[in-house]
PDB file of N, CA and C in Angstrom:
ATOM      1  N   MET A1021     -12.591   1.986  10.907  1.00  0.00           N
ATOM      2  CA  MET A1021     -12.601   2.818  12.041  1.00  0.00           C
ATOM      3  C   MET A1021     -13.930   3.550  12.205  1.00  0.00           C
ATOM      4  N   TYR A1022     -14.077   4.267  13.295  1.00  0.00           N
ATOM      5  CA  TYR A1022     -15.283   4.952  13.665  1.00  0.00           C
ATOM      6  C   TYR A1022     -14.988   6.470  13.755  1.00  0.00           C
ATOM      7  N   LEU A1023     -16.061   7.181  13.590  1.00  0.00           N
ATOM      8  CA  LEU A1023     -16.100   8.684  13.699  1.00  0.00           C
ATOM      9  C   LEU A1023     -17.033   8.991  14.877  1.00  0.00           C
ATOM     10  N   HIS A1024     -16.484   9.728  15.882  1.00  0.00           N
ATOM     11  CA  HIS A1024     -17.365  10.100  16.950  1.00  0.00           C
ATOM     12  C   HIS A1024     -18.098  11.412  16.514  1.00  0.00           C
ATOM     13  N   ILE A1025     -19.409  11.432  16.551  1.00  0.00           N
ATOM     14  CA  ILE A1025     -20.257  12.553  16.104  1.00  0.00           C
ATOM     15  C   ILE A1025     -20.876  13.253  17.181  1.00  0.00           C
ATOM     16  N   GLY A1026     -20.596  12.903  18.375  1.00  0.00           N
ATOM     17  CA  GLY A1026     -21.212  13.572  19.556  1.00  0.00           C
ATOM     18  C   GLY A1026     -21.943  12.761  20.434  1.00  0.00           C
ATOM     19  N   ASN A1027     -21.897  13.050  21.707  1.00  0.00           N
ATOM     20  CA  ASN A1027     -22.677  12.470  22.812  1.00  0.00           C
ATOM     21  C   ASN A1027     -22.552  10.976  22.717  1.00  0.00           C
ATOM     22  N   GLY A1028     -21.455  10.477  22.530  1.00  0.00           N
ATOM     23  CA  GLY A1028     -21.122   8.996  22.646  1.00  0.00           C
ATOM     24  C   GLY A1028     -21.615   8.321  21.387  1.00  0.00           C
ATOM     25  N   VAL A1029     -22.009   8.909  20.372  1.00  0.00           N
ATOM     26  CA  VAL A1029     -22.506   8.263  19.129  1.00  0.00           C
ATOM     27  C   VAL A1029     -21.296   8.152  18.077  1.00  0.00           C
ATOM     28  N   ASN A1030     -21.111   6.918  17.652  1.00  0.00           N
ATOM     29  CA  ASN A1030     -20.049   6.645  16.675  1.00  0.00           C
ATOM     30  C   ASN A1030     -20.542   5.968  15.420  1.00  0.00           C
ATOM     31  N   VAL A1031     -20.062   6.372  14.301  1.00  0.00           N
ATOM     32  CA  VAL A1031     -20.504   5.681  13.101  1.00  0.00           C
ATOM     33  C   VAL A1031     -19.256   5.233  12.328  1.00  0.00           C
ATOM     34  N   LYS A1032     -19.464   4.179  11.557  1.00  0.00           N
ATOM     35  CA  LYS A1032     -18.353   3.601  10.808  1.00  0.00           C
ATOM     36  C   LYS A1032     -17.988   4.500   9.757  1.00  0.00           C
ATOM     37  N   LYS A1033     -16.691   4.753   9.657  1.00  0.00           N
ATOM     38  CA  LYS A1033     -16.235   5.716   8.533  1.00  0.00           C
ATOM     39  C   LYS A1033     -16.521   5.253   7.176  1.00  0.00           C
ATOM     40  N   LYS A1034     -16.508   3.938   6.945  1.00  0.00           N
ATOM     41  CA  LYS A1034     -16.636   3.434   5.611  1.00  0.00           C
ATOM     42  C   LYS A1034     -18.141   3.456   5.164  1.00  0.00           C
ATOM     43  N   GLU A1035     -19.094   3.699   6.104  1.00  0.00           N
ATOM     44  CA  GLU A1035     -20.478   3.947   5.845  1.00  0.00           C
ATOM     45  C   GLU A1035     -20.938   5.344   5.592  1.00  0.00           C
ATOM     46  N   ILE A1036     -20.026   6.313   5.882  1.00  0.00           N
ATOM     47  CA  ILE A1036     -20.466   7.744   5.752  1.00  0.00           C
ATOM     48  C   ILE A1036     -20.481   8.061   4.235  1.00  0.00           C
ATOM     49  N   ILE A1037     -21.559   8.629   3.873  1.00  0.00           N
ATOM     50  CA  ILE A1037     -21.776   9.176   2.552  1.00  0.00           C
ATOM     51  C   ILE A1037     -21.325  10.546   2.363  1.00  0.00           C
ATOM     52  N   GLY A1038     -21.691  11.394   3.401  1.00  0.00           N
ATOM     53  CA  GLY A1038     -21.319  12.742   3.414  1.00  0.00           C
ATOM     54  C   GLY A1038     -21.606  13.422   4.806  1.00  0.00           C
ATOM     55  N   ILE A1039     -20.888  14.608   5.033  1.00  0.00           N
ATOM     56  CA  ILE A1039     -21.004  15.314   6.186  1.00  0.00           C
ATOM     57  C   ILE A1039     -21.411  16.672   5.712  1.00  0.00           C
ATOM     58  N   PHE A1040     -22.540  17.234   6.211  1.00  0.00           N
ATOM     59  CA  PHE A1040     -23.157  18.494   5.640  1.00  0.00           C
ATOM     60  C   PHE A1040     -23.361  19.493   6.712  1.00  0.00           C
ATOM     61  N   ASP A1041     -23.082  20.731   6.366  1.00  0.00           N
ATOM     62  CA  ASP A1041     -23.380  21.903   7.351  1.00  0.00           C
ATOM     63  C   ASP A1041     -24.886  22.091   7.273  1.00  0.00           C
ATOM     64  N   MET A1042     -25.436  22.262   8.384  1.00  0.00           N
ATOM     65  CA  MET A1042     -26.961  22.455   8.533  1.00  0.00           C
ATOM     66  C   MET A1042     -27.460  23.776   7.952  1.00  0.00           C
ATOM     67  N   ASP A1043     -26.669  24.821   8.132  1.00  0.00           N
ATOM     68  CA  ASP A1043     -27.051  26.140   7.741  1.00  0.00           C
ATOM     69  C   ASP A1043     -26.981  26.294   6.298  1.00  0.00           C
ATOM     70  N   THR A1044     -25.962  25.839   5.615  1.00  0.00           N
ATOM     71  CA  THR A1044     -25.827  25.979   4.147  1.00  0.00           C
ATOM     72  C   THR A1044     -26.542  24.890   3.369  1.00  0.00           C
ATOM     73  N   ALA A1045     -26.717  23.706   3.919  1.00  0.00           N
ATOM     74  CA  ALA A1045     -27.360  22.653   3.206  1.00  0.00           C
ATOM     75  C   ALA A1045     -28.922  22.911   3.127  1.00  0.00           C
ATOM     76  N   THR A1046     -29.377  23.352   4.147  1.00  0.00           N
ATOM     77  CA  THR A1046     -30.905  23.513   4.236  1.00  0.00           C
ATOM     78  C   THR A1046     -31.454  24.723   3.561  1.00  0.00           C
ATOM     79  N   VAL A1047     -30.515  25.456   2.868  1.00  0.00           N
ATOM     80  CA  VAL A1047     -31.063  26.497   2.086  1.00  0.00           C
ATOM     81  C   VAL A1047     -31.769  26.008   0.864  1.00  0.00           C
ATOM     82  N   SER A1048     -31.335  24.875   0.349  1.00  0.00           N
ATOM     83  CA  SER A1048     -31.974  24.262  -0.814  1.00  0.00           C
ATOM     84  C   SER A1048     -33.310  23.629  -0.521  1.00  0.00           C
ATOM     85  N   HIS A1049     -34.293  23.862  -1.347  1.00  0.00           N
ATOM     86  CA  HIS A1049     -35.562  23.151  -1.186  1.00  0.00           C
ATOM     87  C   HIS A1049     -35.482  21.626  -1.292  1.00  0.00           C
ATOM     88  N   SER A1050     -34.657  21.146  -2.143  1.00  0.00           N
ATOM     89  CA  SER A1050     -34.519  19.693  -2.362  1.00  0.00           C
ATOM     90  C   SER A1050     -33.931  19.080  -1.098  1.00  0.00           C
ATOM     91  N   THR A1051     -32.939  19.715  -0.480  1.00  0.00           N
ATOM     92  CA  THR A1051     -32.359  19.180   0.761  1.00  0.00           C
ATOM     93  C   THR A1051     -33.371  19.173   1.842  1.00  0.00           C
ATOM     94  N   ARG A1052     -34.238  20.336   2.089  1.00  0.00           N
ATOM     95  CA  ARG A1052     -35.160  20.266   3.063  1.00  0.00           C
ATOM     96  C   ARG A1052     -36.183  19.187   2.809  1.00  0.00           C
ATOM     97  N   ALA A1053     -36.546  18.961   1.515  1.00  0.00           N
ATOM     98  CA  ALA A1053     -37.524  17.838   1.234  1.00  0.00           C
ATOM     99  C   ALA A1053     -36.858  16.505   1.516  1.00  0.00           C
ATOM    100  N   PHE A1054     -35.547  16.238   1.248  1.00  0.00           N
ATOM    101  CA  PHE A1054     -34.918  15.043   1.568  1.00  0.00           C
ATOM    102  C   PHE A1054     -34.938  14.831   3.138  1.00  0.00           C
ATOM    103  N   LEU A1055     -34.611  15.885   3.895  1.00  0.00           N
ATOM    104  CA  LEU A1055     -34.545  15.724   5.335  1.00  0.00           C
ATOM    105  C   LEU A1055     -35.993  15.388   5.884  1.00  0.00           C
ATOM    106  N   ASN A1056     -37.034  15.991   5.342  1.00  0.00           N
ATOM    107  CA  ASN A1056     -38.357  15.641   5.748  1.00  0.00           C
ATOM    108  C   ASN A1056     -38.765  14.214   5.455  1.00  0.00           C
ATOM    109  N   ALA A1057     -38.320  13.812   4.263  1.00  0.00           N
ATOM    110  CA  ALA A1057     -38.591  12.384   3.855  1.00  0.00           C
ATOM    111  C   ALA A1057     -37.844  11.322   4.759  1.00  0.00           C
ATOM    112  N   MET A1058     -36.666  11.704   5.143  1.00  0.00           N
ATOM    113  CA  MET A1058     -35.890  10.780   6.059  1.00  0.00           C
ATOM    114  C   MET A1058     -36.514  10.883   7.431  1.00  0.00           C
ATOM    115  N   GLU A1059     -37.109  11.975   7.936  1.00  0.00           N
ATOM    116  CA  GLU A1059     -37.835  12.106   9.170  1.00  0.00           C
ATOM    117  C   GLU A1059     -39.079  11.215   9.121  1.00  0.00           C
ATOM    118  N   LYS A1060     -39.854  11.259   7.997  1.00  0.00           N
ATOM    119  CA  LYS A1060     -41.026  10.476   7.938  1.00  0.00           C
ATOM    120  C   LYS A1060     -40.723   8.996   7.863  1.00  0.00           C
ATOM    121  N   LYS A1061     -39.538   8.561   7.378  1.00  0.00           N
ATOM    122  CA  LYS A1061     -39.099   7.175   7.407  1.00  0.00           C
ATOM    123  C   LYS A1061     -38.564   6.727   8.755  1.00  0.00           C
ATOM    124  N   LYS A1062     -38.438   7.704   9.674  1.00  0.00           N
ATOM    125  CA  LYS A1062     -37.823   7.461  10.999  1.00  0.00           C
ATOM    126  C   LYS A1062     -36.449   6.962  10.819  1.00  0.00           C
ATOM    127  N   SER A1063     -35.751   7.663   9.928  1.00  0.00           N
ATOM    128  CA  SER A1063     -34.267   7.289   9.752  1.00  0.00           C
ATOM    129  C   SER A1063     -33.396   8.515  10.173  1.00  0.00           C
ATOM    130  N   VAL A1064     -33.938   9.418  10.941  1.00  0.00           N
ATOM    131  CA  VAL A1064     -33.140  10.510  11.504  1.00  0.00           C
ATOM    132  C   VAL A1064     -32.937  10.238  13.019  1.00  0.00           C
ATOM    133  N   PHE A1065     -31.604  10.368  13.393  1.00  0.00           N
ATOM    134  CA  PHE A1065     -31.272  10.150  14.775  1.00  0.00           C
ATOM    135  C   PHE A1065     -30.486  11.351  15.273  1.00  0.00           C
ATOM    136  N   TYR A1066     -30.832  11.852  16.424  1.00  0.00           N
ATOM    137  CA  TYR A1066     -30.217  13.022  16.903  1.00  0.00           C
ATOM    138  C   TYR A1066     -29.260  12.598  18.057  1.00  0.00           C
ATOM    139  N   THR A1067     -27.995  13.146  17.928  1.00  0.00           N
ATOM    140  CA  THR A1067     -27.015  12.904  18.923  1.00  0.00           C
ATOM    141  C   THR A1067     -27.334  13.615  20.276  1.00  0.00           C
ATOM    142  N   GLU A1068     -27.940  14.816  20.112  1.00  0.00           N
ATOM    143  CA  GLU A1068     -28.312  15.639  21.244  1.00  0.00           C
ATOM    144  C   GLU A1068     -29.477  16.521  20.711  1.00  0.00           C
ATOM    145  N   MET A1069     -30.282  17.044  21.684  1.00  0.00           N
ATOM    146  CA  MET A1069     -31.258  17.931  21.289  1.00  0.00           C
ATOM    147  C   MET A1069     -30.946  19.399  21.226  1.00  0.00           C
ATOM    148  N   ASP A1070     -29.674  19.699  21.370  1.00  0.00           N
ATOM    149  CA  ASP A1070     -29.169  21.146  21.246  1.00  0.00           C
ATOM    150  C   ASP A1070     -29.332  21.578  19.796  1.00  0.00           C
ATOM    151  N   ILE A1071     -29.060  22.784  19.623  1.00  0.00           N
ATOM    152  CA  ILE A1071     -29.098  23.386  18.191  1.00  0.00           C
ATOM    153  C   ILE A1071     -28.125  22.620  17.244  1.00  0.00           C
ATOM    154  N   PRO A1072     -28.722  22.064  16.186  1.00  0.00           N
ATOM    155  CA  PRO A1072     -27.963  21.196  15.216  1.00  0.00           C
ATOM    156  C   PRO A1072     -27.062  22.049  14.418  1.00  0.00           C
ATOM    157  N   ARG A1073     -25.810  21.572  14.165  1.00  0.00           N
ATOM    158  CA  ARG A1073     -24.904  22.336  13.325  1.00  0.00           C
ATOM    159  C   ARG A1073     -24.547  21.585  12.042  1.00  0.00           C
ATOM    160  N   SER A1074     -24.753  20.219  12.022  1.00  0.00           N
ATOM    161  CA  SER A1074     -24.420  19.376  10.897  1.00  0.00           C
ATOM    162  C   SER A1074     -25.235  18.123  10.869  1.00  0.00           C
ATOM    163  N   PHE A1075     -25.103  17.549   9.736  1.00  0.00           N
ATOM    164  CA  PHE A1075     -25.796  16.213   9.704  1.00  0.00           C
ATOM    165  C   PHE A1075     -24.934  15.267   8.849  1.00  0.00           C
ATOM    166  N   VAL A1076     -24.964  13.938   9.269  1.00  0.00           N
ATOM    167  CA  VAL A1076     -24.100  12.979   8.615  1.00  0.00           C
ATOM    168  C   VAL A1076     -25.007  11.994   8.033  1.00  0.00           C
ATOM    169  N   LEU A1077     -24.774  11.701   6.673  1.00  0.00           N
ATOM    170  CA  LEU A1077     -25.606  10.728   6.024  1.00  0.00           C
ATOM    171  C   LEU A1077     -24.853   9.448   5.787  1.00  0.00           C
ATOM    172  N   CYS A1078     -25.452   8.288   6.269  1.00  0.00           N
ATOM    173  CA  CYS A1078     -24.694   6.992   6.200  1.00  0.00           C
ATOM    174  C   CYS A1078     -25.528   5.921   5.626  1.00  0.00           C
ATOM    175  N   ASP A1079     -24.803   4.972   5.025  1.00  0.00           N
ATOM    176  CA  ASP A1079     -25.466   3.712   4.594  1.00  0.00           C
ATOM    177  C   ASP A1079     -26.051   3.113   5.787  1.00  0.00           C
ATOM    178  N   GLY A1080     -27.116   2.420   5.489  1.00  0.00           N
ATOM    179  CA  GLY A1080     -27.733   1.615   6.689  1.00  0.00           C
ATOM    180  C   GLY A1080     -27.334   0.199   6.650  1.00  0.00           C
ATOM    181  N   ASP A1081     -27.851  -0.549   7.561  1.00  0.00           N
ATOM    182  CA  ASP A1081     -27.580  -1.900   7.703  1.00  0.00           C
ATOM    183  C   ASP A1081     -28.072  -2.778   6.540  1.00  0.00           C
ATOM    184  N   LYS A1082     -29.222  -2.406   6.021  1.00  0.00           N
ATOM    185  CA  LYS A1082     -29.795  -3.129   4.905  1.00  0.00           C
ATOM    186  C   LYS A1082     -29.533  -2.404   3.568  1.00  0.00           C
ATOM    187  N   LYS A1083     -29.471  -3.038   2.500  1.00  0.00           N
ATOM    188  CA  LYS A1083     -29.176  -2.470   1.174  1.00  0.00           C
ATOM    189  C   LYS A1083     -30.184  -1.539   0.810  1.00  0.00           C
ATOM    190  N   GLY A1084     -29.761  -0.221   0.395  1.00  0.00           N
ATOM    191  CA  GLY A1084     -30.676   0.766  -0.026  1.00  0.00           C
ATOM    192  C   GLY A1084     -31.153   1.583   1.213  1.00  0.00           C
ATOM    193  N   GLU A1085     -30.936   1.226   2.415  1.00  0.00           N
ATOM    194  CA  GLU A1085     -31.370   1.943   3.603  1.00  0.00           C
ATOM    195  C   GLU A1085     -30.320   2.980   3.946  1.00  0.00           C
ATOM    196  N   GLN A1086     -30.719   4.111   4.297  1.00  0.00           N
ATOM    197  CA  GLN A1086     -29.771   5.182   4.782  1.00  0.00           C
ATOM    198  C   GLN A1086     -30.198   5.705   6.143  1.00  0.00           C
ATOM    199  N   LYS A1087     -29.166   6.160   6.869  1.00  0.00           N
ATOM    200  CA  LYS A1087     -29.444   6.781   8.208  1.00  0.00           C
ATOM    201  C   LYS A1087     -28.886   8.233   8.179  1.00  0.00           C
ATOM    202  N   LEU A1088     -29.555   9.058   8.919  1.00  0.00           N
ATOM    203  CA  LEU A1088     -29.086  10.427   8.878  1.00  0.00           C
ATOM    204  C   LEU A1088     -28.977  10.843  10.408  1.00  0.00           C
ATOM    205  N   TYR A1089     -27.747  11.188  10.774  1.00  0.00           N
ATOM    206  CA  TYR A1089     -27.476  11.617  12.157  1.00  0.00           C
ATOM    207  C   TYR A1089     -27.326  13.127  12.193  1.00  0.00           C
ATOM    208  N   VAL A1090     -27.978  13.753  13.234  1.00  0.00           N
ATOM    209  CA  VAL A1090     -27.931  15.165  13.328  1.00  0.00           C
ATOM    210  C   VAL A1090     -26.984  15.412  14.584  1.00  0.00           C
ATOM    211  N   SER A1091     -26.073  16.275  14.418  1.00  0.00           N
ATOM    212  CA  SER A1091     -25.000  16.475  15.431  1.00  0.00           C
ATOM    213  C   SER A1091     -24.912  18.010  15.788  1.00  0.00           C
ATOM    214  N   LYS A1092     -24.488  18.316  17.019  1.00  0.00           N
ATOM    215  CA  LYS A1092     -24.237  19.762  17.327  1.00  0.00           C
ATOM    216  C   LYS A1092     -22.826  20.079  17.015  1.00  0.00           C
ATOM    217  N   ILE A1093     -22.022  19.102  16.604  1.00  0.00           N
ATOM    218  CA  ILE A1093     -20.624  19.411  16.178  1.00  0.00           C
ATOM    219  C   ILE A1093     -20.660  19.948  14.734  1.00  0.00           C
ATOM    220  N   SER A1094     -19.849  20.891  14.437  1.00  0.00           N
ATOM    221  CA  SER A1094     -19.847  21.511  13.116  1.00  0.00           C
ATOM    222  C   SER A1094     -19.307  20.583  12.118  1.00  0.00           C
ATOM    223  N   SER A1095     -19.740  20.781  10.813  1.00  0.00           N
ATOM    224  CA  SER A1095     -19.232  19.942   9.777  1.00  0.00           C
ATOM    225  C   SER A1095     -17.714  20.088   9.581  1.00  0.00           C
ATOM    226  N   VAL A1096     -17.175  21.263   9.843  1.00  0.00           N
ATOM    227  CA  VAL A1096     -15.831  21.522   9.789  1.00  0.00           C
ATOM    228  C   VAL A1096     -14.991  20.575  10.856  1.00  0.00           C
ATOM    229  N   GLY A1097     -15.523  20.588  12.060  1.00  0.00           N
ATOM    230  CA  GLY A1097     -15.013  19.817  13.148  1.00  0.00           C
ATOM    231  C   GLY A1097     -15.121  18.268  12.913  1.00  0.00           C
ATOM    232  N   LEU A1098     -16.272  17.821  12.324  1.00  0.00           N
ATOM    233  CA  LEU A1098     -16.343  16.452  12.046  1.00  0.00           C
ATOM    234  C   LEU A1098     -15.422  16.028  10.957  1.00  0.00           C
ATOM    235  N   ASN A1099     -15.289  16.923   9.943  1.00  0.00           N
ATOM    236  CA  ASN A1099     -14.371  16.629   8.788  1.00  0.00           C
ATOM    237  C   ASN A1099     -12.846  16.546   9.375  1.00  0.00           C
ATOM    238  N   ALA A1100     -12.503  17.423  10.220  1.00  0.00           N
ATOM    239  CA  ALA A1100     -11.258  17.423  10.827  1.00  0.00           C
ATOM    240  C   ALA A1100     -10.988  16.102  11.584  1.00  0.00           C
ATOM    241  N   ARG A1101     -12.022  15.621  12.306  1.00  0.00           N
ATOM    242  CA  ARG A1101     -11.966  14.271  12.958  1.00  0.00           C
ATOM    243  C   ARG A1101     -11.747  13.172  11.954  1.00  0.00           C
ATOM    244  N   MET A1102     -12.510  13.267  10.878  1.00  0.00           N
ATOM    245  CA  MET A1102     -12.562  12.282   9.858  1.00  0.00           C
ATOM    246  C   MET A1102     -11.153  12.066   9.235  1.00  0.00           C
ATOM    247  N   ASN A1103     -10.398  13.220   9.073  1.00  0.00           N
ATOM    248  CA  ASN A1103      -9.186  13.229   8.448  1.00  0.00           C
ATOM    249  C   ASN A1103      -8.005  13.208   9.438  1.00  0.00           C
ATOM    250  N   SER A1104      -8.279  13.070  10.611  1.00  0.00           N
ATOM    251  CA  SER A1104      -7.160  13.160  11.687  1.00  0.00           C
ATOM    252  C   SER A1104      -6.173  12.031  11.519  1.00  0.00           C
ATOM    253  N   ASP A1105      -4.948  12.300  11.933  1.00  0.00           N
ATOM    254  CA  ASP A1105      -3.887  11.323  11.839  1.00  0.00           C
ATOM    255  C   ASP A1105      -4.072  10.310  12.971  1.00  0.00           C
ATOM    256  N   PHE A1106      -4.898  10.773  14.010  1.00  0.00           N
ATOM    257  CA  PHE A1106      -5.011   9.831  15.166  1.00  0.00           C
ATOM    258  C   PHE A1106      -5.976   8.585  14.901  1.00  0.00           C
ATOM    259  N   SER A1107      -6.695   8.673  13.782  1.00  0.00           N
ATOM    260  CA  SER A1107      -7.454   7.602  13.495  1.00  0.00           C
ATOM    261  C   SER A1107      -6.932   6.786  12.227  1.00  0.00           C
ATOM    262  N   GLU A1108      -6.777   5.592  12.490  1.00  0.00           N
ATOM    263  CA  GLU A1108      -6.155   4.732  11.418  1.00  0.00           C
ATOM    264  C   GLU A1108      -7.256   3.859  10.831  1.00  0.00           C
ATOM    265  N   GLU A1109      -7.158   3.621   9.587  1.00  0.00           N
ATOM    266  CA  GLU A1109      -8.120   2.636   8.947  1.00  0.00           C
ATOM    267  C   GLU A1109      -7.510   1.254   8.950  1.00  0.00           C
TER     268      GLU A1109
END
């Protein structure tokens, strides 16, 4: 099944590695460095250009490739959608 992460963007649930809160995760220097490295590899995709509240790290199409989606939906909201009874696997 898929998880809607905002603005018509859906990702496969089985490809999701993690859902992270932008405010708390970016406090760490290593997380900021990871985000910068993903940006340089052009592996960051924005669902909208509004203020980001979360990011979703996913496995990519190729082995070892990862994609990072930035969303204006909170990590709590995305997690609730992920675990919703309305979505079946």
